[in-house]
């Protein structure tokens, strides 16, 4: 009886083990199958939006209680790397134009010294060359042992979406003006003919601009904000570790021993803001966005995906149907709740009819927004553009925009600040990109 009991117990253990394995093996097999279904192993590069910061900067923690731009207090770069998706996080000029940011992004990926272009730099009165970077992927654009070009997937949030679009256009078509001015000394970025980008994904990006940036005097407001940041950081050792404004090309860095008055005066009168279009405020406005749309085209050998966000609802006491912040979606901003509510209400009621503008009519179709960007602007470039934008049907189409749909979250939620589903969303996105054919 004792032996029979032992065998009975052993049988029970075997049965339990078998049942356990039957539960776990299918999921393990599914995971292995999913990894085998990858068609490419191109790295992902994340590009932040206006006012963004790098992974090693402390600004996010101080201002938003969010250490990482991508993920809040969860590092999306490492999370994706842990799951086999090689990922890098760029840190470009938080207040710079899309042109300058694209030049910096190129250098950060490829390595080398930032070249803003001779013609561009002369036009806007700043230095041609910037910082030097080691490069995430020095072999970017080269052929591997099988003869395939080593490409990347670019993901941009907010202004970062405009920036990665511009980079893809420069690589593909180059700049005739820069080639004419620089001749043999032109940067490879402006030479054109480079099919180095597998996909571009934009999240809550103002492809047609945001009416929030159309407020008169936005440039000056940005200049004052920059001066305030610069003056505060100017007294802190290693200030770039707190927040690096990356405007070396304009000389906008508080000098040792420089008084606050002199620094403020220098910033406010900088060519970056004085009758200049080489800054984030211009590019984010509806006029500047359309100017970019006229020449930044979807490249035929690149996949384009776009996501839109919506965090407002109709104002119940508005006869016109104005939009206001949905407290369930935007009421988690703590000290910034009033700011977000004001921004959402402004965009949710702003309208104009001015046929001298790049976008002549702003009407109720522009009122739904995510607190920073009008939702209608986020699906892709419409005004000034010939790009094709179609709703995603499950099969990615190359050379045009695949609009993935609207998420009912706000502008920050999609990058993981206050949305629990953000990490899963990024993993799903990375998985989809890995399944694109080489």
Short mmCIF file of C-alpha atoms in Angstrom, two decimals, residues 42-371:
data_model
loop_
_atom_site.label_atom_id
_atom_site.label_comp_id
_atom_site.label_asym_id
_atom_site.label_seq_id
_atom_site.Cartn_x
_atom_site.Cartn_y
_atom_site.Cartn_z
CA UNK A 42 16.14 47.35 -38.08
CA UNK A 43 16.73 49.47 -34.96
CA UNK A 44 14.12 51.93 -33.71
CA UNK A 45 15.08 55.57 -33.08
CA UNK A 46 12.78 57.72 -30.92
CA UNK A 47 12.62 61.47 -31.57
CA UNK A 48 10.96 63.74 -28.99
CA UNK A 49 8.83 66.80 -29.59
CA UNK A 50 9.08 70.47 -28.64
CA UNK A 51 10.43 71.05 -25.11
CA UNK A 52 11.58 67.43 -24.94
CA UNK A 53 14.66 66.20 -23.13
CA UNK A 54 17.25 63.43 -23.25
CA UNK A 55 17.38 60.28 -21.13
CA UNK A 56 20.25 61.65 -19.04
CA UNK A 57 18.68 65.06 -18.33
CA UNK A 58 16.91 65.82 -15.06
CA UNK A 59 14.41 68.34 -16.47
CA UNK A 60 11.54 65.85 -16.76
CA UNK A 61 11.78 64.83 -13.13
CA UNK A 62 11.88 68.45 -11.95
CA UNK A 63 9.11 69.79 -14.19
CA UNK A 64 6.74 66.84 -14.68
CA UNK A 65 7.78 64.20 -12.12
CA UNK A 66 8.54 62.03 -15.16
CA UNK A 67 12.15 60.96 -15.56
CA UNK A 68 11.92 59.77 -19.13
CA UNK A 69 10.30 61.58 -22.04
CA UNK A 70 9.46 58.17 -23.49
CA UNK A 71 7.66 56.29 -20.73
CA UNK A 72 7.42 58.72 -17.83
CA UNK A 73 9.04 56.76 -15.01
CA UNK A 74 9.39 53.62 -17.14
CA UNK A 75 12.26 53.64 -19.63
CA UNK A 76 10.67 52.60 -22.92
CA UNK A 77 14.08 52.32 -24.58
CA UNK A 78 15.20 49.63 -22.17
CA UNK A 79 11.80 47.92 -22.15
CA UNK A 80 11.91 47.56 -25.94
CA UNK A 81 15.55 46.46 -25.88
CA UNK A 82 14.70 43.78 -23.32
CA UNK A 83 12.13 42.40 -25.76
CA UNK A 84 14.59 42.17 -28.62
CA UNK A 85 13.79 45.48 -30.35
CA UNK A 86 17.03 47.45 -30.58
CA UNK A 87 16.04 50.99 -29.62
CA UNK A 88 17.83 54.33 -29.28
CA UNK A 89 16.58 57.66 -27.91
CA UNK A 90 17.64 60.86 -29.66
CA UNK A 91 17.91 64.25 -27.96
CA UNK A 92 17.62 67.13 -30.43
CA UNK A 93 17.05 70.87 -29.93
CA UNK A 94 13.87 71.26 -27.84
CA UNK A 95 13.16 74.74 -29.27
CA UNK A 96 14.84 74.38 -32.67
CA UNK A 97 13.34 74.26 -36.15
CA UNK A 98 12.62 70.94 -37.80
CA UNK A 99 15.51 71.52 -40.24
CA UNK A 100 18.03 71.99 -37.44
CA UNK A 101 16.57 69.09 -35.47
CA UNK A 102 16.73 66.77 -38.51
CA UNK A 103 20.40 67.65 -39.05
CA UNK A 104 21.09 66.84 -35.39
CA UNK A 105 19.12 63.59 -35.58
CA UNK A 106 21.11 62.51 -38.63
CA UNK A 107 24.42 63.12 -36.84
CA UNK A 108 23.25 61.35 -33.70
CA UNK A 109 22.33 58.23 -35.67
CA UNK A 110 25.19 58.17 -38.18
CA UNK A 111 27.88 59.84 -36.10
CA UNK A 112 29.99 62.88 -36.93
CA UNK A 113 29.63 66.65 -36.65
CA UNK A 114 26.23 68.26 -37.19
CA UNK A 115 26.15 70.14 -40.51
CA UNK A 116 23.17 72.50 -40.72
CA UNK A 117 24.01 73.33 -44.32
CA UNK A 118 25.91 76.31 -45.65
CA UNK A 119 22.95 77.94 -47.39
CA UNK A 120 20.57 77.40 -44.48
CA UNK A 121 23.03 78.69 -41.89
CA UNK A 122 23.77 81.87 -43.85
CA UNK A 123 20.07 82.56 -44.36
CA UNK A 124 19.25 82.31 -40.65
CA UNK A 125 22.43 83.74 -39.21
CA UNK A 126 23.83 80.87 -37.21
CA UNK A 127 26.90 78.64 -37.32
CA UNK A 128 27.04 75.95 -39.98
CA UNK A 129 28.48 73.24 -37.75
CA UNK A 130 27.32 72.00 -34.35
CA UNK A 131 28.20 69.25 -31.93
CA UNK A 132 30.00 66.02 -32.75
CA UNK A 133 28.44 62.65 -31.95
CA UNK A 134 29.79 59.11 -31.77
CA UNK A 135 26.65 57.80 -33.50
CA UNK A 136 24.12 55.15 -32.53
CA UNK A 137 24.66 53.29 -35.80
CA UNK A 138 27.85 54.24 -37.69
CA UNK A 139 27.03 51.55 -40.28
CA UNK A 140 23.64 53.10 -41.02
CA UNK A 141 23.06 53.16 -44.78
CA UNK A 142 25.79 50.62 -45.56
CA UNK A 143 25.20 47.18 -47.04
CA UNK A 144 25.34 44.17 -44.76
CA UNK A 145 26.96 40.84 -45.68
CA UNK A 146 23.81 39.87 -47.61
CA UNK A 147 23.81 43.08 -49.63
CA UNK A 148 20.89 44.66 -47.76
CA UNK A 149 20.96 48.34 -46.75
CA UNK A 150 21.05 48.79 -42.99
CA UNK A 151 17.98 50.91 -42.25
CA UNK A 152 16.12 52.28 -39.23
CA UNK A 153 12.56 52.79 -38.05
CA UNK A 154 11.91 56.37 -36.91
CA UNK A 155 9.22 57.15 -34.34
CA UNK A 156 8.42 60.80 -33.61
CA UNK A 157 6.07 62.30 -31.05
CA UNK A 158 4.48 65.73 -31.59
CA UNK A 159 7.04 67.97 -33.34
CA UNK A 160 9.25 64.89 -33.53
CA UNK A 161 6.88 63.60 -36.21
CA UNK A 162 7.54 66.65 -38.37
CA UNK A 163 11.26 66.24 -37.74
CA UNK A 164 11.50 62.59 -38.81
CA UNK A 165 9.39 63.32 -41.90
CA UNK A 166 11.83 66.06 -42.87
CA UNK A 167 14.82 63.78 -42.30
CA UNK A 168 13.31 61.11 -44.55
CA UNK A 169 12.78 63.69 -47.31
CA UNK A 170 16.32 65.08 -47.03
CA UNK A 171 17.85 61.62 -47.21
CA UNK A 172 15.72 60.68 -50.18
CA UNK A 173 15.77 63.90 -52.21
CA UNK A 174 18.50 66.01 -50.62
CA UNK A 175 18.66 69.77 -51.01
CA UNK A 176 19.40 71.27 -54.42
CA UNK A 177 20.24 74.60 -52.76
CA UNK A 178 22.80 73.04 -50.42
CA UNK A 179 24.35 71.06 -53.28
CA UNK A 180 24.66 74.21 -55.37
CA UNK A 181 26.26 76.26 -52.58
CA UNK A 182 28.57 73.62 -51.07
CA UNK A 183 29.49 71.66 -54.18
CA UNK A 184 31.81 68.77 -53.33
CA UNK A 185 31.75 69.75 -49.65
CA UNK A 186 28.03 69.10 -49.28
CA UNK A 187 26.97 66.84 -46.43
CA UNK A 188 25.73 63.36 -47.44
CA UNK A 189 22.46 64.37 -45.76
CA UNK A 190 21.83 66.92 -48.51
CA UNK A 191 23.11 64.79 -51.37
CA UNK A 192 19.93 62.77 -51.71
CA UNK A 193 19.44 59.27 -53.08
CA UNK A 194 19.63 57.55 -49.69
CA UNK A 195 16.94 54.95 -48.97
CA UNK A 196 17.99 54.41 -45.36
CA UNK A 197 14.64 54.61 -43.56
CA UNK A 198 12.31 51.63 -43.45
CA UNK A 199 9.44 53.40 -41.72
CA UNK A 200 8.29 56.67 -40.19
CA UNK A 201 5.72 56.57 -37.38
CA UNK A 202 4.22 59.76 -36.00
CA UNK A 203 2.25 60.10 -32.77
CA UNK A 204 0.08 63.15 -32.06
CA UNK A 205 2.09 65.17 -34.59
CA UNK A 206 0.94 68.54 -36.00
CA UNK A 207 1.37 67.74 -39.69
CA UNK A 208 -0.79 70.73 -40.59
CA UNK A 209 0.32 72.65 -37.52
CA UNK A 210 -1.44 73.40 -34.26
CA UNK A 211 -3.59 76.47 -33.72
CA UNK A 212 -2.01 76.73 -30.26
CA UNK A 213 1.16 77.97 -32.00
CA UNK A 214 -0.81 80.48 -34.10
CA UNK A 215 -1.27 82.76 -31.10
CA UNK A 216 0.26 86.13 -31.89
CA UNK A 217 3.58 86.61 -30.14
CA UNK A 218 4.35 82.91 -29.71
CA UNK A 219 7.94 83.54 -30.78
CA UNK A 220 8.45 86.13 -28.06
CA UNK A 221 6.81 83.93 -25.45
CA UNK A 222 9.20 81.13 -26.41
CA UNK A 223 12.13 83.55 -26.24
CA UNK A 224 11.20 84.70 -22.75
CA UNK A 225 10.74 81.09 -21.63
CA UNK A 226 14.13 80.24 -23.06
CA UNK A 227 15.67 83.18 -21.27
CA UNK A 228 14.11 82.10 -17.99
CA UNK A 229 15.39 78.55 -18.40
CA UNK A 230 18.80 79.75 -19.48
CA UNK A 231 19.14 82.24 -16.66
CA UNK A 232 18.22 79.64 -14.09
CA UNK A 233 20.53 76.99 -15.47
CA UNK A 234 23.31 79.48 -16.03
CA UNK A 235 24.07 79.46 -12.33
CA UNK A 236 24.11 75.67 -12.01
CA UNK A 237 27.30 73.64 -12.57
CA UNK A 238 26.84 71.10 -15.39
CA UNK A 239 23.54 72.75 -16.30
CA UNK A 240 23.23 70.65 -19.48
CA UNK A 241 22.64 67.63 -17.28
CA UNK A 242 19.49 69.36 -16.02
CA UNK A 243 18.16 70.64 -19.35
CA UNK A 244 20.19 71.02 -22.50
CA UNK A 245 18.62 73.59 -24.84
CA UNK A 246 21.07 72.67 -27.64
CA UNK A 247 21.18 76.07 -29.30
CA UNK A 248 24.94 76.28 -29.67
CA UNK A 249 24.56 77.27 -33.34
CA UNK A 250 22.87 80.52 -32.24
CA UNK A 251 25.33 81.14 -29.41
CA UNK A 252 22.43 81.03 -26.94
CA UNK A 253 24.25 79.78 -23.90
CA UNK A 254 24.74 81.91 -20.82
CA UNK A 255 28.39 82.78 -20.61
CA UNK A 256 30.47 82.54 -17.47
CA UNK A 257 30.08 85.80 -15.54
CA UNK A 258 27.39 87.14 -17.87
CA UNK A 259 24.71 89.14 -16.08
CA UNK A 260 21.09 88.07 -16.32
CA UNK A 261 20.18 91.41 -17.96
CA UNK A 262 22.74 90.93 -20.73
CA UNK A 263 21.74 87.32 -21.26
CA UNK A 264 18.03 88.20 -21.50
CA UNK A 265 18.77 90.97 -23.95
CA UNK A 266 20.91 88.68 -26.08
CA UNK A 267 18.24 85.98 -26.17
CA UNK A 268 15.36 88.33 -26.94
CA UNK A 269 17.30 89.93 -29.79
CA UNK A 270 18.69 86.72 -31.19
CA UNK A 271 18.25 86.11 -34.91
CA UNK A 272 16.46 82.93 -33.91
CA UNK A 273 13.38 84.96 -32.94
CA UNK A 274 13.80 88.32 -34.69
CA UNK A 275 11.96 87.97 -37.99
CA UNK A 276 13.18 84.39 -38.21
CA UNK A 277 11.43 81.23 -39.30
CA UNK A 278 14.17 78.96 -37.99
CA UNK A 279 12.53 77.94 -34.71
CA UNK A 280 9.91 75.58 -33.30
CA UNK A 281 7.23 78.27 -32.91
CA UNK A 282 7.10 78.91 -36.67
CA UNK A 283 7.24 75.26 -37.70
CA UNK A 284 4.49 74.28 -35.26
CA UNK A 285 2.11 77.00 -36.49
CA UNK A 286 -0.28 76.30 -39.33
CA UNK A 287 1.57 78.55 -41.81
CA UNK A 288 4.97 77.03 -41.11
CA UNK A 289 3.64 73.48 -41.21
CA UNK A 290 2.15 73.99 -44.67
CA UNK A 291 5.42 75.48 -45.96
CA UNK A 292 7.14 72.28 -44.84
CA UNK A 293 4.39 70.13 -46.37
CA UNK A 294 5.02 71.67 -49.79
CA UNK A 295 8.46 70.10 -50.12
CA UNK A 296 8.61 67.32 -47.50
CA UNK A 297 7.06 64.42 -49.39
CA UNK A 298 6.49 60.79 -48.51
CA UNK A 299 9.31 58.77 -50.04
CA UNK A 300 8.31 55.87 -52.33
CA UNK A 301 10.40 53.25 -50.49
CA UNK A 302 9.36 54.17 -46.94
CA UNK A 303 6.33 53.15 -44.88
CA UNK A 304 4.46 55.93 -43.06
CA UNK A 305 2.16 55.41 -40.07
CA UNK A 306 0.28 58.03 -38.05
CA UNK A 307 -1.65 57.98 -34.78
CA UNK A 308 -3.97 60.73 -33.54
CA UNK A 309 -5.09 61.58 -30.00
CA UNK A 310 -8.31 63.14 -28.70
CA UNK A 311 -8.75 64.35 -25.14
CA UNK A 312 -11.64 66.83 -25.42
CA UNK A 313 -15.41 66.67 -25.54
CA UNK A 314 -18.18 69.07 -26.50
CA UNK A 315 -18.85 71.85 -24.03
CA UNK A 316 -22.39 71.17 -22.74
CA UNK A 317 -23.11 74.89 -22.31
CA UNK A 318 -21.81 75.98 -25.72
CA UNK A 319 -24.38 76.62 -28.43
CA UNK A 320 -21.63 76.52 -31.06
CA UNK A 321 -20.37 73.09 -30.04
CA UNK A 322 -17.01 74.25 -28.69
CA UNK A 323 -14.69 71.62 -27.21
CA UNK A 324 -13.26 71.57 -23.70
CA UNK A 325 -10.87 69.25 -21.85
CA UNK A 326 -12.40 65.95 -20.84
CA UNK A 327 -11.60 65.82 -17.10
CA UNK A 328 -11.42 62.02 -17.20
CA UNK A 329 -8.66 62.23 -19.81
CA UNK A 330 -6.85 65.45 -18.95
CA UNK A 331 -7.55 65.84 -15.26
CA UNK A 332 -4.37 64.07 -14.19
CA UNK A 333 -1.90 66.91 -14.83
CA UNK A 334 -1.75 68.12 -11.21
CA UNK A 335 -0.13 71.59 -11.23
CA UNK A 336 -0.63 71.77 -14.98
CA UNK A 337 -4.36 70.99 -14.99
CA UNK A 338 -5.32 74.65 -15.43
CA UNK A 339 -2.81 75.09 -18.25
CA UNK A 340 -4.06 72.03 -20.14
CA UNK A 341 -7.69 73.06 -19.65
CA UNK A 342 -6.95 76.54 -21.00
CA UNK A 343 -5.07 75.19 -24.01
CA UNK A 344 -7.80 72.67 -24.82
CA UNK A 345 -10.51 75.34 -24.53
CA UNK A 346 -8.57 77.79 -26.71
CA UNK A 347 -8.06 75.27 -29.50
CA UNK A 348 -11.59 73.99 -28.95
CA UNK A 349 -13.13 77.35 -29.87
CA UNK A 350 -10.51 79.04 -32.09
CA UNK A 351 -11.69 79.87 -35.59
CA UNK A 352 -10.63 82.22 -38.35
CA UNK A 353 -11.36 83.07 -41.95
CA UNK A 354 -8.32 84.65 -43.54
CA UNK A 355 -7.67 83.81 -47.17
CA UNK A 356 -4.18 85.26 -47.00
CA UNK A 357 -3.12 82.44 -44.65
CA UNK A 358 -1.69 79.10 -45.75
CA UNK A 359 -4.78 77.44 -44.27
CA UNK A 360 -7.52 79.98 -45.03
CA UNK A 361 -10.29 78.61 -42.81
CA UNK A 362 -10.11 77.19 -39.31
CA UNK A 363 -13.56 75.95 -38.32
CA UNK A 364 -15.27 73.48 -35.99
CA UNK A 365 -13.46 70.54 -37.61
CA UNK A 366 -10.31 71.85 -35.90
CA UNK A 367 -11.83 72.07 -32.41
CA UNK A 368 -11.28 68.47 -31.17
CA UNK A 369 -7.75 68.31 -29.75
CA UNK A 370 -5.45 66.51 -27.31
CA UNK A 371 -4.44 69.54 -25.26
#
